[in-house]
Amino acid sequence: MRSVVVSGNAPVLAAAIAREVGVGAHVAHVERFPDGESRVAVPNQVVGARVALVQTLAPPVNDHVVELLLLMDACRRAGATDLIAVIPYVGYARQDRRTGGGAVGVRVVADAIASRGPSRIVAVDPHIASFEAVCDVPVDTVTAAGALASAIRAGDGVSVVVSPDLGAVKLAERYALELGLPTAVVRKRRISGHEVEAQELVGDVRGLRPVIVDDMLSTGGTVEAAARLLIERGARPEIVVAATHGLFVGPAVDRLRGLALAHVMVTDTVPAPPTSTGLPLTVVSVATVIADALARHL
Ligand code: R5P
């Protein structure tokens, strides 16, 4: 059976994935109307094909969620014989529990995705490790940690891996194993959507050069708080940051520039900020890890 990769909002990543898998890549048409509605049209090549649809849930998250649903619906109605939703960055994954009269956002989004009939989902480092448990379809979870660790090994001379909160400890352990380095952990308290406080450091960083690792970098508050605490505790100031999803929203770029970081590494799961920001930024591709997961099904 013929297989194709179709891109929604990530044409460059989708083309790289298609090249690695050895199938054709096509771009869907997406337009936004003045009233805020989106309209999509998928290419003819989806008819009778096994389709891997690549759509990331980067900001504007709500638009991209709706467009993912529309694209899946369009593929099914056009006659795709199988549909795999490739979601490099899973938005809403931080809303995984009910607090103060709230909703479980990740469940709502996962149910909406499953309702449009994908046979499986491929996701990169979703914020909750248990993402598959909230999805009604199988999820292949892949990680960018190996690719980012290789990029770090290539020349940053780091000597300790730091988890900037308790949630990233497992990820930090994975990097530590790849790099053969010790770990340290920051205990963080979130004050609001864009403010955090680093309360405590577990581990010794004196005289060491840290790499702070996380699944995502959003407003930069987590990295900023962790970096300041590390320096206060005697770490070397040429800090490296590695995060799978570089959202860089709100004050992120200014915050990171203010830290004079040695290197910031993210992946292409979301579009990178322009080079004019002046950050020492490297973007590592996740095309290969996604292609490896897809190759089993296409
Ligand atoms: C939270 O638990 C995540 O792993 C990240 O640490 C967090 O979402 C990063 O957000 P920000 O950059 O806004 O601090």
Tab-separated table of C-alpha atoms in Angstrom, residues 2-294:
chain	number	residue	atom	x	y	z
A	2	ARG	CA	1.205	3.521	-0.823
A	3	SER	CA	2.277	5.757	2.105
A	4	VAL	CA	2.629	9.537	2.213
A	5	VAL	CA	3.599	12.169	4.740
A	6	VAL	CA	1.287	15.175	4.821
A	7	SER	CA	2.208	18.349	6.619
A	8	GLY	CA	-0.120	20.723	8.349
A	9	ASN	CA	2.010	23.384	10.025
A	10	ALA	CA	5.460	21.728	9.980
A	11	PRO	CA	6.450	21.375	6.292
A	12	VAL	CA	10.221	21.362	6.809
A	13	LEU	CA	10.149	18.702	9.529
A	14	ALA	CA	7.564	16.678	7.571
A	15	ALA	CA	9.745	16.730	4.433
A	16	ALA	CA	12.765	15.555	6.459
A	17	ILE	CA	10.713	12.724	8.006
A	18	ALA	CA	9.420	11.687	4.560
A	19	ARG	CA	12.975	11.630	3.164
A	20	GLU	CA	14.129	9.384	6.012
A	21	VAL	CA	11.182	7.011	5.597
A	22	GLY	CA	11.506	7.087	1.798
A	23	VAL	CA	7.980	8.255	0.941
A	24	GLY	CA	6.518	11.366	-0.685
A	25	ALA	CA	5.792	14.570	1.261
A	26	HIS	CA	2.848	16.863	0.564
A	27	VAL	CA	1.602	20.046	2.204
A	28	ALA	CA	-2.036	20.610	3.142
A	29	HIS	CA	-3.711	23.954	2.580
A	30	VAL	CA	-4.682	25.784	5.776
A	31	GLU	CA	-6.257	29.217	5.866
A	32	ARG	CA	-7.738	31.349	8.624
A	33	PHE	CA	-10.849	33.408	7.994
A	34	PRO	CA	-11.261	36.942	9.366
A	35	ASP	CA	-13.726	35.651	11.977
A	36	GLY	CA	-11.082	33.279	13.365
A	37	GLU	CA	-12.316	30.030	11.784
A	38	SER	CA	-9.814	27.768	10.015
A	39	ARG	CA	-10.399	25.925	6.753
A	40	VAL	CA	-8.184	23.101	5.493
A	41	ALA	CA	-7.813	21.118	2.256
A	42	VAL	CA	-5.654	18.002	1.991
A	43	PRO	CA	-3.769	17.024	-1.204
A	44	ASN	CA	-5.174	14.375	-3.595
A	45	GLN	CA	-2.255	12.097	-2.769
A	46	VAL	CA	-4.003	11.038	0.475
A	47	VAL	CA	-6.690	9.130	-1.483
A	48	GLY	CA	-6.132	5.383	-0.980
A	49	ALA	CA	-2.905	5.999	0.955
A	50	ARG	CA	-1.579	5.332	4.413
A	51	VAL	CA	-1.111	8.883	5.711
A	52	ALA	CA	1.255	10.199	8.382
A	53	LEU	CA	-0.088	13.656	9.182
A	54	VAL	CA	2.432	15.991	10.835
A	55	GLN	CA	0.908	18.808	12.870
A	56	THR	CA	2.530	20.295	15.942
A	57	LEU	CA	0.523	21.952	18.731
A	58	ALA	CA	2.842	24.953	19.124
A	59	PRO	CA	1.398	28.429	19.762
A	60	PRO	CA	-1.209	29.496	18.762
A	61	VAL	CA	-2.118	26.195	20.435
A	62	ASN	CA	-5.909	26.375	20.123
A	63	ASP	CA	-5.793	27.139	16.382
A	64	HIS	CA	-3.360	24.306	15.830
A	65	VAL	CA	-5.479	21.836	17.805
A	66	VAL	CA	-8.573	22.657	15.742
A	67	GLU	CA	-6.569	22.500	12.503
A	68	LEU	CA	-5.240	19.058	13.484
A	69	LEU	CA	-8.820	17.855	13.972
A	70	LEU	CA	-9.925	19.359	10.643
A	71	LEU	CA	-6.935	17.858	8.805
A	72	MET	CA	-7.595	14.388	10.222
A	73	ASP	CA	-11.264	14.654	9.286
A	74	ALA	CA	-10.330	15.791	5.775
A	75	CYS	CA	-7.873	12.875	5.309
A	76	ARG	CA	-10.483	10.340	6.418
A	77	ARG	CA	-13.230	11.815	4.242
A	78	ALA	CA	-10.901	12.018	1.223
A	79	GLY	CA	-10.286	8.257	1.498
A	80	ALA	CA	-7.010	7.766	3.367
A	81	THR	CA	-6.867	4.074	4.245
A	82	ASP	CA	-4.917	4.643	7.442
A	83	LEU	CA	-4.052	7.743	9.398
A	84	ILE	CA	-1.202	8.270	11.866
A	85	ALA	CA	-1.214	11.578	13.736
A	86	VAL	CA	2.383	12.742	14.188
A	87	ILE	CA	2.265	15.408	16.904
A	88	PRO	CA	5.845	16.574	17.579
A	89	TYR	CA	4.771	18.857	20.443
A	90	VAL	CA	1.655	17.886	22.383
A	91	GLY	CA	0.030	21.063	23.693
A	92	TYR	CA	-2.214	20.889	26.773
A	93	ALA	CA	-0.054	18.099	28.243
A	94	ARG	CA	0.666	20.222	31.317
A	95	GLN	CA	-3.070	20.237	32.125
A	96	ASP	CA	-3.074	16.676	33.373
A	97	ARG	CA	-4.936	17.092	36.663
A	98	ARG	CA	-7.927	18.984	37.967
A	99	THR	CA	-7.085	21.962	40.139
A	100	GLY	CA	-9.432	24.619	41.520
A	101	GLY	CA	-12.550	23.970	39.450
A	102	GLY	CA	-10.544	23.280	36.275
A	103	ALA	CA	-10.723	20.730	33.469
A	104	VAL	CA	-8.289	17.944	32.579
A	105	GLY	CA	-7.202	19.643	29.362
A	106	VAL	CA	-4.939	16.875	28.090
A	107	ARG	CA	-7.808	14.370	28.289
A	108	VAL	CA	-10.174	16.683	26.398
A	109	VAL	CA	-7.628	17.188	23.619
A	110	ALA	CA	-6.690	13.477	23.484
A	111	ASP	CA	-10.372	12.488	23.211
A	112	ALA	CA	-10.939	15.012	20.420
A	113	ILE	CA	-7.935	13.644	18.504
A	114	ALA	CA	-9.038	10.021	18.975
A	115	SER	CA	-12.558	10.930	17.756
A	116	ARG	CA	-11.168	11.759	14.275
A	117	GLY	CA	-9.999	8.186	13.743
A	118	PRO	CA	-6.184	7.982	13.764
A	119	SER	CA	-4.909	4.408	14.160
A	120	ARG	CA	-2.047	5.707	16.313
A	121	ILE	CA	-0.276	8.840	17.498
A	122	VAL	CA	3.454	9.558	17.431
A	123	ALA	CA	4.531	12.157	20.020
A	124	VAL	CA	7.930	13.513	21.064
A	125	ASP	CA	8.651	13.875	24.802
A	126	PRO	CA	5.063	14.666	25.842
A	127	HIS	CA	5.044	16.553	29.142
A	128	ILE	CA	3.265	13.690	30.889
A	129	ALA	CA	5.030	10.367	30.610
A	130	SER	CA	1.598	8.730	30.905
A	131	PHE	CA	0.220	10.455	27.770
A	132	GLU	CA	-0.694	7.076	26.258
A	133	ALA	CA	-2.815	6.330	29.325
A	134	VAL	CA	-5.138	9.254	28.536
A	135	CYS	CA	-5.397	8.381	24.823
A	136	ASP	CA	-7.890	5.962	23.326
A	137	VAL	CA	-5.453	5.033	20.542
A	138	PRO	CA	-1.915	3.596	20.808
A	139	VAL	CA	0.833	6.202	21.215
A	140	ASP	CA	4.439	5.780	20.118
A	141	THR	CA	6.372	8.099	22.397
A	142	VAL	CA	9.830	9.004	21.156
A	143	THR	CA	12.445	11.096	22.898
A	144	ALA	CA	14.804	13.786	21.698
A	145	ALA	CA	17.147	13.181	24.643
A	146	GLY	CA	19.543	11.028	22.591
A	147	ALA	CA	19.808	13.570	19.775
A	148	LEU	CA	20.237	16.487	22.182
A	149	ALA	CA	22.767	14.575	24.305
A	150	SER	CA	24.850	13.895	21.175
A	151	ALA	CA	24.790	17.601	20.353
A	152	ILE	CA	25.890	18.431	23.917
A	153	ARG	CA	28.658	15.820	23.844
A	154	ALA	CA	29.944	17.395	20.644
A	155	GLY	CA	31.579	20.291	22.452
A	156	ASP	CA	30.053	21.962	25.464
A	157	GLY	CA	32.314	20.525	28.159
A	158	VAL	CA	29.489	20.259	30.684
A	159	SER	CA	30.130	18.382	33.920
A	160	VAL	CA	26.758	18.065	35.686
A	161	VAL	CA	23.199	17.484	34.422
A	162	VAL	CA	20.600	19.569	36.253
A	163	SER	CA	16.893	18.884	36.423
A	164	PRO	CA	15.207	22.278	36.979
A	165	ASP	CA	12.231	20.675	38.754
A	166	LEU	CA	11.116	17.321	40.115
A	167	GLY	CA	9.131	16.581	36.941
A	168	ALA	CA	12.272	16.493	34.778
A	169	VAL	CA	14.283	14.111	36.996
A	170	LYS	CA	13.754	11.048	34.774
A	171	LEU	CA	14.755	13.035	31.691
A	172	ALA	CA	17.870	14.309	33.523
A	173	GLU	CA	18.772	10.735	34.462
A	174	ARG	CA	18.525	9.764	30.808
A	175	TYR	CA	20.910	12.599	29.817
A	176	ALA	CA	23.243	11.722	32.711
A	177	LEU	CA	23.423	8.146	31.489
A	178	GLU	CA	24.096	9.224	27.897
A	179	LEU	CA	26.767	11.732	28.973
A	180	GLY	CA	28.256	9.795	31.909
A	181	LEU	CA	27.730	12.738	34.294
A	182	PRO	CA	26.333	13.242	37.815
A	183	THR	CA	22.936	14.892	38.369
A	184	ALA	CA	21.575	17.675	40.556
A	185	VAL	CA	17.926	18.575	41.075
A	186	VAL	CA	16.234	21.902	41.759
A	187	ARG	CA	13.029	21.947	43.769
A	188	LYS	CA	10.785	24.497	42.108
A	189	ARG	CA	7.530	26.164	43.123
A	190	ARG	CA	5.288	27.588	40.414
A	191	ILE	CA	3.835	30.929	41.442
A	192	SER	CA	1.922	31.680	38.199
A	193	GLY	CA	1.973	30.776	34.499
A	194	HIS	CA	5.131	32.829	33.994
A	195	GLU	CA	6.728	32.968	37.437
A	196	VAL	CA	8.525	30.250	39.360
A	197	GLU	CA	10.748	30.097	42.404
A	198	ALA	CA	13.756	27.775	42.761
A	199	GLN	CA	13.573	26.723	46.396
A	200	GLU	CA	16.301	24.190	46.942
A	201	LEU	CA	19.160	22.395	45.190
A	202	VAL	CA	19.867	18.723	45.789
A	203	GLY	CA	23.392	17.791	44.663
A	204	ASP	CA	26.769	19.497	44.474
A	205	VAL	CA	27.484	21.824	41.554
A	206	ARG	CA	30.449	23.765	42.926
A	207	GLY	CA	33.034	24.388	40.195
A	208	LEU	CA	30.975	22.355	37.708
A	209	ARG	CA	29.570	23.469	34.388
A	210	PRO	CA	25.852	22.628	34.299
A	211	VAL	CA	23.540	21.612	31.507
A	212	ILE	CA	19.938	22.285	32.535
A	213	VAL	CA	17.617	19.817	30.774
A	214	ASP	CA	13.836	19.975	30.464
A	215	ASP	CA	11.060	18.770	28.200
A	216	MET	CA	10.058	22.323	27.356
A	217	LEU	CA	11.133	25.893	27.611
A	218	SER	CA	8.121	28.201	27.605
A	219	THR	CA	8.460	31.612	29.308
A	220	GLY	CA	12.002	30.780	30.436
A	221	GLY	CA	11.073	31.227	34.110
A	222	THR	CA	12.091	27.696	35.083
A	223	VAL	CA	15.509	27.949	33.435
A	224	GLU	CA	16.102	31.448	34.823
A	225	ALA	CA	15.296	30.442	38.402
A	226	ALA	CA	17.398	27.274	38.176
A	227	ALA	CA	20.378	29.055	36.569
A	228	ARG	CA	20.438	31.786	39.238
A	229	LEU	CA	20.337	29.211	42.031
A	230	LEU	CA	23.118	27.182	40.401
A	231	ILE	CA	25.388	30.216	40.178
A	232	GLU	CA	24.557	31.146	43.771
A	233	ARG	CA	25.644	27.627	44.755
A	234	GLY	CA	29.015	27.949	43.022
A	235	ALA	CA	28.405	26.460	39.557
A	236	ARG	CA	30.409	27.861	36.653
A	237	PRO	CA	28.403	30.592	34.911
A	238	GLU	CA	28.736	29.248	31.333
A	239	ILE	CA	25.491	27.311	31.614
A	240	VAL	CA	24.073	25.181	28.792
A	241	VAL	CA	20.345	24.541	28.341
A	242	ALA	CA	18.795	21.634	26.436
A	243	ALA	CA	15.020	21.406	26.025
A	244	THR	CA	13.010	19.346	23.566
A	245	HIS	CA	10.332	21.956	22.873
A	246	GLY	CA	11.510	25.576	22.624
A	247	LEU	CA	8.307	27.605	22.748
A	248	PHE	CA	10.039	30.888	23.719
A	249	VAL	CA	6.815	32.678	24.667
A	250	GLY	CA	6.422	36.050	26.426
A	251	PRO	CA	9.582	37.155	28.227
A	252	ALA	CA	11.587	33.995	27.400
A	253	VAL	CA	14.165	35.486	25.025
A	254	ASP	CA	14.916	38.470	27.312
A	255	ARG	CA	15.170	36.219	30.341
A	256	LEU	CA	17.597	33.857	28.647
A	257	ARG	CA	19.672	36.695	27.195
A	258	GLY	CA	19.981	38.116	30.707
A	259	LEU	CA	21.606	34.882	31.875
A	260	ALA	CA	24.427	35.042	29.300
A	261	LEU	CA	24.051	31.310	28.648
A	262	ALA	CA	26.843	29.506	26.819
A	263	HIS	CA	24.502	27.502	24.593
A	264	VAL	CA	20.764	26.827	24.219
A	265	MET	CA	19.679	23.672	22.428
A	266	VAL	CA	16.151	22.891	21.329
A	267	THR	CA	14.613	20.722	18.609
A	268	ASP	CA	12.446	21.367	15.580
A	269	THR	CA	9.245	20.092	17.246
A	270	VAL	CA	8.160	23.747	17.233
A	271	PRO	CA	9.408	26.591	15.013
A	272	ALA	CA	12.611	28.172	16.368
A	273	PRO	CA	12.746	31.893	17.193
A	274	PRO	CA	14.496	34.057	14.581
A	275	THR	CA	18.291	34.213	14.685
A	276	SER	CA	17.968	37.981	15.285
A	277	THR	CA	17.175	37.217	18.947
A	278	GLY	CA	20.926	36.839	19.444
A	279	LEU	CA	20.610	33.693	21.597
A	280	PRO	CA	23.402	31.116	21.202
A	281	LEU	CA	20.806	28.716	19.808
A	282	THR	CA	21.204	25.339	18.104
A	283	VAL	CA	18.188	23.510	16.679
A	284	VAL	CA	18.546	19.729	16.582
A	285	SER	CA	16.169	17.781	14.329
A	286	VAL	CA	13.874	15.047	15.598
A	287	ALA	CA	13.172	13.843	12.034
A	288	THR	CA	15.189	10.648	12.498
A	289	VAL	CA	13.558	9.554	15.776
A	290	ILE	CA	10.088	10.211	14.346
A	291	ALA	CA	10.967	8.428	11.088
A	292	ASP	CA	12.244	5.398	13.032
A	293	ALA	CA	8.899	5.171	14.851
A	294	LEU	CA	6.897	5.646	11.637
